[in-house]
Short mmCIF file of C-alpha atoms and ligand atoms in Angstrom, two decimals:
data_model
loop_
_atom_site.label_atom_id
_atom_site.label_comp_id
_atom_site.label_asym_id
_atom_site.label_seq_id
_atom_site.Cartn_x
_atom_site.Cartn_y
_atom_site.Cartn_z
CA MET A 94 0.00 0.00 0.00
CA THR A 95 1.53 3.32 -0.97
CA SER A 96 1.58 5.85 1.77
CA VAL A 97 -0.83 8.74 1.46
CA LYS A 98 -0.12 11.30 4.16
CA LEU A 99 -3.29 13.27 4.54
CA GLY A 100 -3.22 16.52 6.46
CA PRO A 101 -5.96 18.28 8.42
CA GLY A 102 -8.90 19.22 6.27
CA ALA A 103 -9.01 15.81 4.58
CA THR A 104 -12.12 13.71 5.16
CA VAL A 105 -12.06 10.45 7.11
CA GLY A 106 -14.94 8.14 6.14
CA ILE A 107 -16.00 5.69 8.84
CA ILE A 108 -18.10 2.61 8.17
CA GLY A 109 -20.10 2.13 11.38
CA GLY A 110 -21.38 4.79 13.76
CA GLY A 111 -21.48 2.95 17.09
CA GLN A 112 -19.39 4.01 20.08
CA LEU A 113 -16.13 2.98 18.37
CA GLY A 114 -16.98 5.01 15.27
CA LYS A 115 -17.96 7.93 17.47
CA MET A 116 -14.69 7.90 19.44
CA MET A 117 -12.67 7.51 16.21
CA ALA A 118 -14.56 10.47 14.78
CA GLN A 119 -13.89 12.55 17.90
CA SER A 120 -10.15 11.90 17.57
CA ALA A 121 -10.17 12.78 13.88
CA LEU A 122 -12.16 15.97 14.52
CA ARG A 123 -9.78 17.05 17.26
CA MET A 124 -6.88 16.69 14.83
CA GLY A 125 -8.64 18.89 12.28
CA TYR A 126 -10.02 16.28 9.91
CA LYS A 127 -13.52 16.20 8.49
CA VAL A 128 -15.57 13.12 9.22
CA ALA A 129 -18.28 11.23 7.33
CA VAL A 130 -20.05 8.27 8.93
CA LEU A 131 -22.29 5.52 7.55
CA ASP A 132 -24.55 3.46 9.80
CA PRO A 133 -27.83 1.56 9.39
CA SER A 134 -29.30 3.11 12.50
CA ALA A 135 -30.67 6.68 12.14
CA ASP A 136 -29.82 7.50 15.76
CA ALA A 137 -26.47 5.71 15.93
CA PRO A 138 -24.08 7.20 18.54
CA ALA A 139 -21.96 8.84 15.80
CA SER A 140 -24.92 9.99 13.68
CA ALA A 141 -24.34 13.63 14.66
CA THR A 142 -20.63 13.54 15.47
CA GLY A 143 -19.14 14.14 12.03
CA HIS A 144 -19.84 16.54 9.16
CA THR A 145 -21.90 14.08 7.15
CA PHE A 146 -24.01 11.11 8.15
CA ILE A 147 -25.24 8.52 5.68
CA HIS A 148 -28.11 6.45 6.99
CA ALA A 149 -27.78 3.18 5.09
CA ASP A 150 -27.25 -0.50 5.48
CA PHE A 151 -23.72 -1.96 5.48
CA SER A 152 -24.74 -3.93 2.37
CA ASP A 153 -25.92 -0.84 0.45
CA MET A 154 -23.20 -0.57 -2.19
CA ASP A 155 -24.41 2.75 -3.60
CA ALA A 156 -24.44 4.34 -0.16
CA LEU A 157 -20.99 2.94 0.65
CA LYS A 158 -19.70 4.34 -2.63
CA SER A 159 -21.05 7.79 -1.83
CA LEU A 160 -19.30 7.60 1.57
CA CYS A 161 -16.08 6.73 -0.29
CA GLU A 162 -16.58 9.48 -2.88
CA MET A 163 -16.76 12.18 -0.22
CA SER A 164 -13.87 10.72 1.82
CA ASP A 165 -10.10 10.81 1.29
CA VAL A 166 -9.56 7.71 3.41
CA ILE A 167 -11.91 4.94 4.53
CA THR A 168 -11.83 3.03 7.81
CA TYR A 169 -14.32 0.93 9.72
CA GLU A 170 -15.48 0.23 13.24
CA PHE A 171 -17.70 -2.53 11.91
CA GLU A 172 -15.61 -5.59 11.16
CA ASN A 173 -18.24 -7.82 9.58
CA ILE A 174 -18.35 -6.13 6.20
CA ASN A 175 -19.25 -8.51 3.41
CA ALA A 176 -16.17 -9.78 1.54
CA GLU A 177 -17.33 -8.87 -1.95
CA ILE A 178 -18.22 -5.33 -0.90
CA LEU A 179 -14.95 -4.86 0.93
CA HIS A 180 -12.94 -6.07 -2.08
CA THR A 181 -14.78 -3.61 -4.32
CA LEU A 182 -14.15 -0.71 -1.94
CA VAL A 183 -10.47 -1.61 -1.52
CA GLY A 184 -10.10 -1.84 -5.29
CA ASP A 185 -11.68 1.52 -6.04
CA TYR A 186 -10.92 3.73 -3.02
CA TYR A 187 -8.24 4.37 -0.40
CA VAL A 188 -8.79 1.80 2.35
CA PRO A 189 -5.33 1.52 3.96
CA GLN A 190 -6.35 -1.37 6.21
CA GLY A 191 -7.09 -3.49 3.13
CA ALA A 192 -9.49 -6.42 3.01
CA GLU A 193 -7.49 -9.57 3.77
CA THR A 194 -6.82 -9.22 7.49
CA VAL A 195 -10.33 -8.20 8.45
CA LEU A 196 -11.79 -10.99 6.32
CA THR A 197 -9.50 -13.57 7.95
CA LEU A 198 -10.44 -12.32 11.42
CA GLN A 199 -14.18 -12.15 10.69
CA ASN A 200 -14.36 -15.89 11.00
CA ARG A 201 -13.20 -17.58 14.20
CA GLU A 202 -11.96 -20.62 12.32
CA THR A 203 -9.80 -18.76 9.80
CA GLU A 204 -8.70 -16.46 12.64
CA LYS A 205 -7.55 -19.39 14.79
CA GLN A 206 -5.91 -21.03 11.79
CA ALA A 207 -3.97 -17.85 11.05
CA VAL A 208 -2.87 -17.45 14.67
CA LYS A 209 -1.81 -21.09 14.82
CA ASN A 210 0.11 -20.82 11.55
CA SER A 211 1.89 -17.74 12.87
CA GLY A 212 3.39 -19.89 15.62
CA ALA A 213 1.64 -18.00 18.43
CA ALA A 214 0.23 -20.11 21.27
CA ILE A 215 -3.46 -20.91 20.99
CA VAL A 216 -5.89 -23.07 22.97
CA PRO A 217 -6.59 -26.44 21.21
CA TYR A 218 -9.60 -26.09 18.92
CA GLU A 219 -11.33 -27.82 16.04
CA LYS A 220 -13.91 -26.82 13.48
CA VAL A 221 -17.10 -28.83 14.16
CA GLU A 222 -20.21 -29.46 12.12
CA SER A 223 -21.97 -31.98 14.35
CA LEU A 224 -22.39 -33.14 17.94
CA ASP A 225 -20.38 -36.24 17.04
CA ALA A 226 -17.43 -34.05 16.10
CA ILE A 227 -17.71 -32.35 19.51
CA ARG A 228 -17.79 -35.81 21.14
CA ALA A 229 -14.61 -36.75 19.29
CA PHE A 230 -12.95 -33.52 20.50
CA ILE A 231 -14.02 -34.28 24.09
CA GLU A 232 -12.62 -37.78 23.66
CA GLU A 233 -9.24 -36.23 22.95
CA TYR A 234 -9.23 -33.20 25.25
CA SER A 235 -11.93 -34.04 27.84
CA THR A 236 -14.46 -31.57 29.23
CA PRO A 237 -15.07 -28.71 29.77
CA VAL A 238 -15.14 -27.39 26.23
CA ILE A 239 -16.70 -24.31 24.74
CA VAL A 240 -18.43 -24.25 21.37
CA LYS A 241 -18.42 -20.90 19.58
CA THR A 242 -20.09 -19.63 16.46
CA ALA A 243 -17.49 -18.89 13.80
CA THR A 244 -19.24 -15.76 12.59
CA GLY A 245 -21.00 -12.80 14.12
CA GLY A 246 -20.36 -13.65 17.81
CA TYR A 247 -19.56 -10.92 20.34
CA ASP A 248 -19.82 -10.48 24.12
CA GLY A 249 -20.12 -14.26 24.48
CA LYS A 250 -23.11 -14.48 22.15
CA GLY A 251 -23.32 -17.74 20.19
CA GLN A 252 -21.24 -19.66 22.75
CA TYR A 253 -22.09 -22.93 24.49
CA LEU A 254 -20.14 -24.13 27.51
CA ILE A 255 -20.22 -27.93 27.74
CA GLU A 256 -19.18 -29.09 31.20
CA SER A 257 -19.87 -32.78 30.79
CA GLU A 258 -20.39 -35.01 27.78
CA SER A 259 -23.98 -35.79 28.81
CA GLU A 260 -24.89 -32.13 28.24
CA LEU A 261 -24.55 -32.83 24.53
CA ASP A 262 -27.83 -34.77 24.74
CA SER A 263 -29.76 -31.60 25.47
CA VAL A 264 -27.74 -28.77 23.95
CA GLU A 265 -29.13 -27.21 20.78
CA ILE A 266 -26.43 -25.87 18.52
CA PRO A 267 -27.73 -24.43 15.22
CA PHE A 268 -25.20 -26.12 12.92
CA GLU A 269 -27.41 -25.37 9.92
CA LYS A 270 -27.14 -21.62 10.51
CA SER A 271 -23.44 -21.14 11.09
CA ASP A 272 -20.02 -22.74 11.26
CA PHE A 273 -18.77 -23.57 14.74
CA VAL A 274 -15.49 -24.22 16.47
CA VAL A 275 -15.02 -26.13 19.70
CA GLU A 276 -12.14 -25.32 22.00
CA LYS A 277 -10.80 -26.47 25.32
CA TYR A 278 -12.27 -24.42 28.15
CA ILE A 279 -9.34 -23.52 30.33
CA GLU A 280 -9.28 -22.47 33.93
CA LEU A 281 -8.17 -18.89 33.73
CA GLU A 282 -5.77 -17.16 36.03
CA ARG A 283 -6.36 -13.83 34.24
CA GLU A 284 -7.27 -12.29 30.95
CA VAL A 285 -5.04 -9.62 29.49
CA SER A 286 -5.05 -7.72 26.21
CA LEU A 287 -2.55 -5.75 24.20
CA THR A 288 -3.62 -2.80 22.08
CA VAL A 289 -1.31 -1.99 19.21
CA ALA A 290 -1.28 0.49 16.35
CA ARG A 291 0.62 -0.09 13.13
CA SER A 292 0.94 2.61 10.51
CA VAL A 293 0.77 2.20 6.74
CA GLY A 294 4.56 2.61 6.68
CA GLY A 295 5.03 -0.07 9.36
CA GLN A 296 5.64 1.96 12.55
CA VAL A 297 4.33 -0.01 15.53
CA VAL A 298 3.34 1.41 18.91
CA TYR A 299 2.18 -0.65 21.89
CA PHE A 300 -0.18 0.45 24.61
CA PRO A 301 0.47 -0.84 28.14
CA LEU A 302 -0.76 -4.37 28.85
CA GLN A 303 -4.38 -4.35 30.00
CA GLU A 304 -5.94 -6.73 32.52
CA ASN A 305 -9.56 -7.54 31.79
CA LEU A 306 -12.27 -8.76 34.12
CA HIS A 307 -15.37 -10.22 32.51
CA LYS A 308 -18.81 -10.77 33.94
CA ASP A 309 -21.21 -12.99 32.02
CA GLN A 310 -18.64 -12.99 29.20
CA ILE A 311 -18.92 -9.21 28.80
CA LEU A 312 -15.96 -6.98 29.65
CA TYR A 313 -16.61 -5.50 33.07
CA ARG A 314 -13.38 -3.74 34.11
CA THR A 315 -10.03 -3.05 32.55
CA ILE A 316 -7.09 -2.47 34.88
CA VAL A 317 -3.98 -0.75 33.52
CA PRO A 318 -1.25 -1.71 33.79
CA SER A 319 -2.14 -5.36 34.24
CA ARG A 320 -1.32 -6.56 37.76
CA VAL A 321 0.53 -9.50 36.24
CA ASP A 322 3.24 -8.44 33.84
CA TYR A 323 3.15 -10.47 30.65
CA THR A 324 4.10 -7.50 28.50
CA ALA A 325 7.21 -9.02 26.91
CA GLN A 326 5.46 -12.31 26.09
CA ALA A 327 2.33 -10.60 24.79
CA GLN A 328 4.40 -8.36 22.53
CA LYS A 329 6.34 -11.38 21.27
CA GLU A 330 3.16 -13.29 20.43
CA THR A 331 1.76 -10.18 18.75
CA GLU A 332 4.92 -9.80 16.65
CA LYS A 333 4.42 -13.35 15.35
CA ILE A 334 0.83 -12.48 14.42
CA MET A 335 1.97 -9.26 12.75
CA GLU A 336 4.39 -11.24 10.61
CA ALA A 337 1.59 -13.52 9.47
CA LEU A 338 -1.17 -10.93 9.05
CA HIS A 339 -0.83 -7.43 7.66
CA PHE A 340 -2.20 -4.87 10.08
CA VAL A 341 -2.80 -1.17 9.61
CA GLY A 342 -4.57 0.87 12.28
CA ALA A 343 -5.34 0.07 15.89
CA PHE A 344 -6.02 -3.52 16.89
CA THR A 345 -6.13 -5.55 20.08
CA VAL A 346 -4.99 -9.07 20.87
CA GLU A 347 -6.90 -10.76 23.73
CA PHE A 348 -4.95 -13.32 25.75
CA PHE A 349 -5.78 -15.98 28.30
CA VAL A 350 -3.37 -16.56 31.19
CA ALA A 351 -3.88 -20.16 32.33
CA LYS A 352 -3.48 -21.29 35.92
CA ASP A 353 -0.07 -22.75 35.06
CA GLY A 354 1.03 -19.32 33.88
CA SER A 355 1.04 -20.05 30.15
CA LEU A 356 -0.21 -17.38 27.80
CA TYR A 357 -2.58 -18.17 24.91
CA VAL A 358 -3.96 -15.89 22.22
CA ASN A 359 -7.76 -15.83 22.50
CA GLU A 360 -8.86 -13.56 19.68
CA ILE A 361 -7.92 -10.45 17.74
CA ALA A 362 -10.05 -7.39 17.11
CA PRO A 363 -8.89 -5.57 13.96
CA ARG A 364 -10.16 -2.20 15.25
CA PRO A 365 -10.12 -0.16 18.45
CA HIS A 366 -11.27 -2.32 21.35
CA ASN A 367 -13.26 -1.86 24.53
CA SER A 368 -10.24 -2.77 26.66
CA GLY A 369 -8.34 0.20 25.16
CA HIS A 370 -10.86 2.90 26.08
CA TYR A 371 -8.93 3.94 29.22
CA SER A 372 -6.25 5.33 26.88
CA ILE A 373 -8.42 8.39 26.15
CA GLU A 374 -7.65 9.88 29.57
CA ALA A 375 -4.80 7.71 30.80
CA CYS A 376 -2.31 7.88 27.90
CA ASN A 377 -0.56 10.59 25.92
CA ILE A 378 -2.42 9.38 22.81
CA SER A 379 -5.55 7.25 22.83
CA GLN A 380 -6.12 4.10 20.79
CA PHE A 381 -8.46 6.21 18.64
CA ASP A 382 -5.80 8.88 18.07
CA ALA A 383 -3.33 6.12 17.21
CA HIS A 384 -5.84 4.59 14.82
CA ILE A 385 -6.36 7.85 12.94
CA LEU A 386 -2.63 8.69 12.87
CA SER A 387 -1.66 5.21 11.70
CA ILE A 388 -4.19 4.93 8.86
CA LEU A 389 -3.04 8.38 7.68
CA ASP A 390 0.58 7.26 8.01
CA HIS A 391 1.62 9.99 10.41
CA GLU A 392 4.42 9.21 12.80
CA MET A 393 3.17 8.30 16.26
CA PRO A 394 4.84 9.11 19.56
CA GLU A 395 5.81 6.32 21.91
CA VAL A 396 2.79 5.61 24.11
CA TYR A 397 3.01 6.20 27.83
CA LEU A 398 0.59 6.04 30.71
CA HIS A 399 0.01 9.30 32.62
CA GLN A 400 -1.33 7.38 35.57
CA ASN A 401 -2.64 3.90 36.35
CA ALA A 402 -6.27 3.49 35.38
CA VAL A 403 -9.44 1.47 35.83
CA MET A 404 -12.10 1.46 33.12
CA MET A 405 -15.54 0.15 33.91
CA ASN A 406 -18.22 -0.45 31.37
CA LEU A 407 -21.66 0.99 31.90
CA LEU A 408 -24.23 -1.52 30.72
CA GLY A 409 -27.91 -0.60 30.69
CA ALA A 410 -28.33 -2.29 34.07
CA ASP A 411 -25.45 -0.23 35.50
CA LEU A 412 -26.96 3.00 34.21
CA ASP A 413 -30.31 2.16 35.79
CA ARG A 414 -28.46 2.01 39.07
CA LEU A 415 -26.07 4.91 38.60
CA ASP A 416 -28.19 7.48 36.76
CA GLU A 417 -28.47 9.78 39.76
CA GLU A 418 -24.81 9.76 40.75
CA LEU A 419 -23.17 9.37 37.37
CA PHE A 420 -21.71 12.88 37.27
CA THR A 421 -21.20 13.33 41.00
CA HIS A 422 -17.84 11.54 41.28
CA ALA A 423 -14.95 13.96 40.95
CA ASP A 424 -12.59 11.31 39.59
CA TRP A 425 -14.93 9.64 37.09
CA ASN A 426 -14.34 10.38 33.41
CA VAL A 427 -17.80 9.50 32.16
CA HIS A 428 -18.55 8.57 28.56
CA ILE A 429 -22.14 8.01 27.51
CA TYR A 430 -22.39 6.82 23.94
CA GLY A 431 -25.86 8.18 23.21
CA LYS A 432 -27.66 4.94 22.35
CA THR A 433 -31.40 5.51 22.51
CA ASP A 434 -32.39 2.00 23.41
CA ARG A 435 -31.22 1.04 26.91
CA LYS A 436 -30.99 -2.73 27.47
CA PRO A 437 -29.65 -4.43 30.62
CA ALA A 438 -26.61 -6.04 28.93
CA ARG A 439 -26.00 -3.40 26.23
CA LYS A 440 -22.86 -1.27 26.43
CA MET A 441 -24.21 2.25 26.99
CA GLY A 442 -21.01 3.97 28.11
CA HIS A 443 -17.92 3.63 30.26
CA VAL A 444 -16.07 5.38 33.06
CA THR A 445 -12.32 5.75 33.43
CA VAL A 446 -10.72 6.55 36.77
CA LEU A 447 -7.04 7.53 37.00
CA THR A 448 -5.53 6.40 40.25
CA ASP A 449 -2.37 6.07 42.30
CA ASP A 450 -3.93 3.23 44.24
CA LEU A 451 -5.47 0.62 41.96
CA GLU A 452 -6.65 -1.65 44.76
CA HIS A 453 -8.38 1.20 46.56
CA THR A 454 -10.09 2.39 43.36
CA LEU A 455 -11.19 -1.14 42.53
CA SER A 456 -12.78 -1.62 45.90
CA ALA A 457 -14.36 1.86 45.76
CA LEU A 458 -15.89 1.04 42.39
CA GLY A 459 -16.88 -2.33 43.80
CA ARG A 460 -19.02 -0.68 46.42
CA ASP A 461 -20.97 1.08 43.71
CA PHE A 462 -21.59 -2.24 42.08
CA VAL A 463 -22.78 -3.86 45.28
CA LYS A 464 -26.01 -1.94 44.79
CA GLU A 465 -26.83 -4.58 42.22
CA THR A 466 -27.89 -6.95 44.98
CA GLU A 467 -29.75 -4.47 47.15
P1 LIG B 240 -16.33 -12.77 22.19
O1 LIG B 240 -16.10 -12.69 20.72
O2 LIG B 240 -17.77 -12.88 22.53
O3 LIG B 240 -15.56 -11.73 22.98
P2 LIG B 240 -14.48 -14.69 23.38
O4 LIG B 240 -13.98 -15.90 22.69
O5 LIG B 240 -13.50 -13.62 23.65
O6 LIG B 240 -15.74 -14.19 22.57
O7 LIG B 240 -15.16 -15.16 24.76
C1 LIG B 240 -15.68 -14.26 25.69
C2 LIG B 240 -15.17 -14.59 27.08
O8 LIG B 240 -15.58 -15.93 27.47
C3 LIG B 240 -13.67 -14.59 27.21
O9 LIG B 240 -13.15 -13.28 27.38
C4 LIG B 240 -13.48 -15.49 28.43
O10 LIG B 240 -13.79 -14.79 29.62
C5 LIG B 240 -14.55 -16.57 28.22
N1 LIG B 240 -13.96 -17.68 27.43
C6 LIG B 240 -14.07 -17.85 26.10
N2 LIG B 240 -13.40 -18.94 25.69
C7 LIG B 240 -12.85 -19.49 26.78
C8 LIG B 240 -12.00 -20.65 26.99
N3 LIG B 240 -11.63 -21.45 26.01
N4 LIG B 240 -11.60 -20.91 28.27
C9 LIG B 240 -11.98 -20.09 29.29
N5 LIG B 240 -12.75 -18.99 29.14
C10 LIG B 240 -13.19 -18.68 27.90
MG1 LIG B 241 -13.50 -11.55 23.27
#
């Protein structure tokens, strides 16, 4: 990809106007760029953030082309763009991230295959098309195992935890609707993630290693820096992946730390990631700034952390509880994405707290969450 250094005044076109598109747009605007956004939802979080909003489906080729026509560079927050459409856009317009990497990572099976081929450590897995294939996998690796949809899954959706073989008698996995992979369910010591940005010209910057706590398979808190330091190993695994897959822009590698201390790659998000949101307040440049700079091939500074940080997601259920006090905490950097439809498990916003005492902040935030059970 030839480098096109675009200066302020150029237009950044973003496919997808959810919270990631909105925060990308905010970074681009702050740096003096114009922004155009396309999203199927008329009241998407980023619908009023940029200069132009196109209300259209992700499969609407004419609408996508008009986004491209008015933009000098195209990026996406939405990673499930149809392959044919993406190839057309990459062929006709300036899409520095290209098509191949996002298409490989759209599908859990091709994603895992690519990670495995890169030599990075990965939890044993197999593509499965029937319960018998899952039985054969259990035969080899024993339970528990987790079955995951190969396409379209997020926040644990489309996943089936199988704790004993007899559960296969009652589980209903829609094999006719999607491809599936089964993988060994491992007892986790921690989960960590590494956010990286790579420019068109190949400059790589790493954010500090993030420790992630999940609740019901949805990210709940991110603690930075991670309380266990796997930075060197995580960067090494990521380098292997970067040799195998061509990245441009911000991306995040999620890792499992097993009880025995070994590190496995879980999955890769080829876009800014929820576990990198803390960087807006806690780092000299945010993952969104790094994304914009890297797709425009501007040199990035080395990333550093101003102060340790805790990010907590605000799901609909959290907002119900915290509405009254949301803006009363002096140390809370509150982000509300502006989604009109509040649902209990939907990500509605997040809060970042900078702190000199992580443990104290965690327990202080914990007290707020105790209200859940009152
Ligand atoms: P999603 O695309 O929904 O984020 P993930 O594969 O990252 O899917 O799974 C969501 C969460 O479920 C993980 O962050 C982890 O907490 C748990 N999980 C998934 N796979 C495993 C596994 N093989 N062993 C242990 N925990 C797992
Ligand atoms: Mg995940």
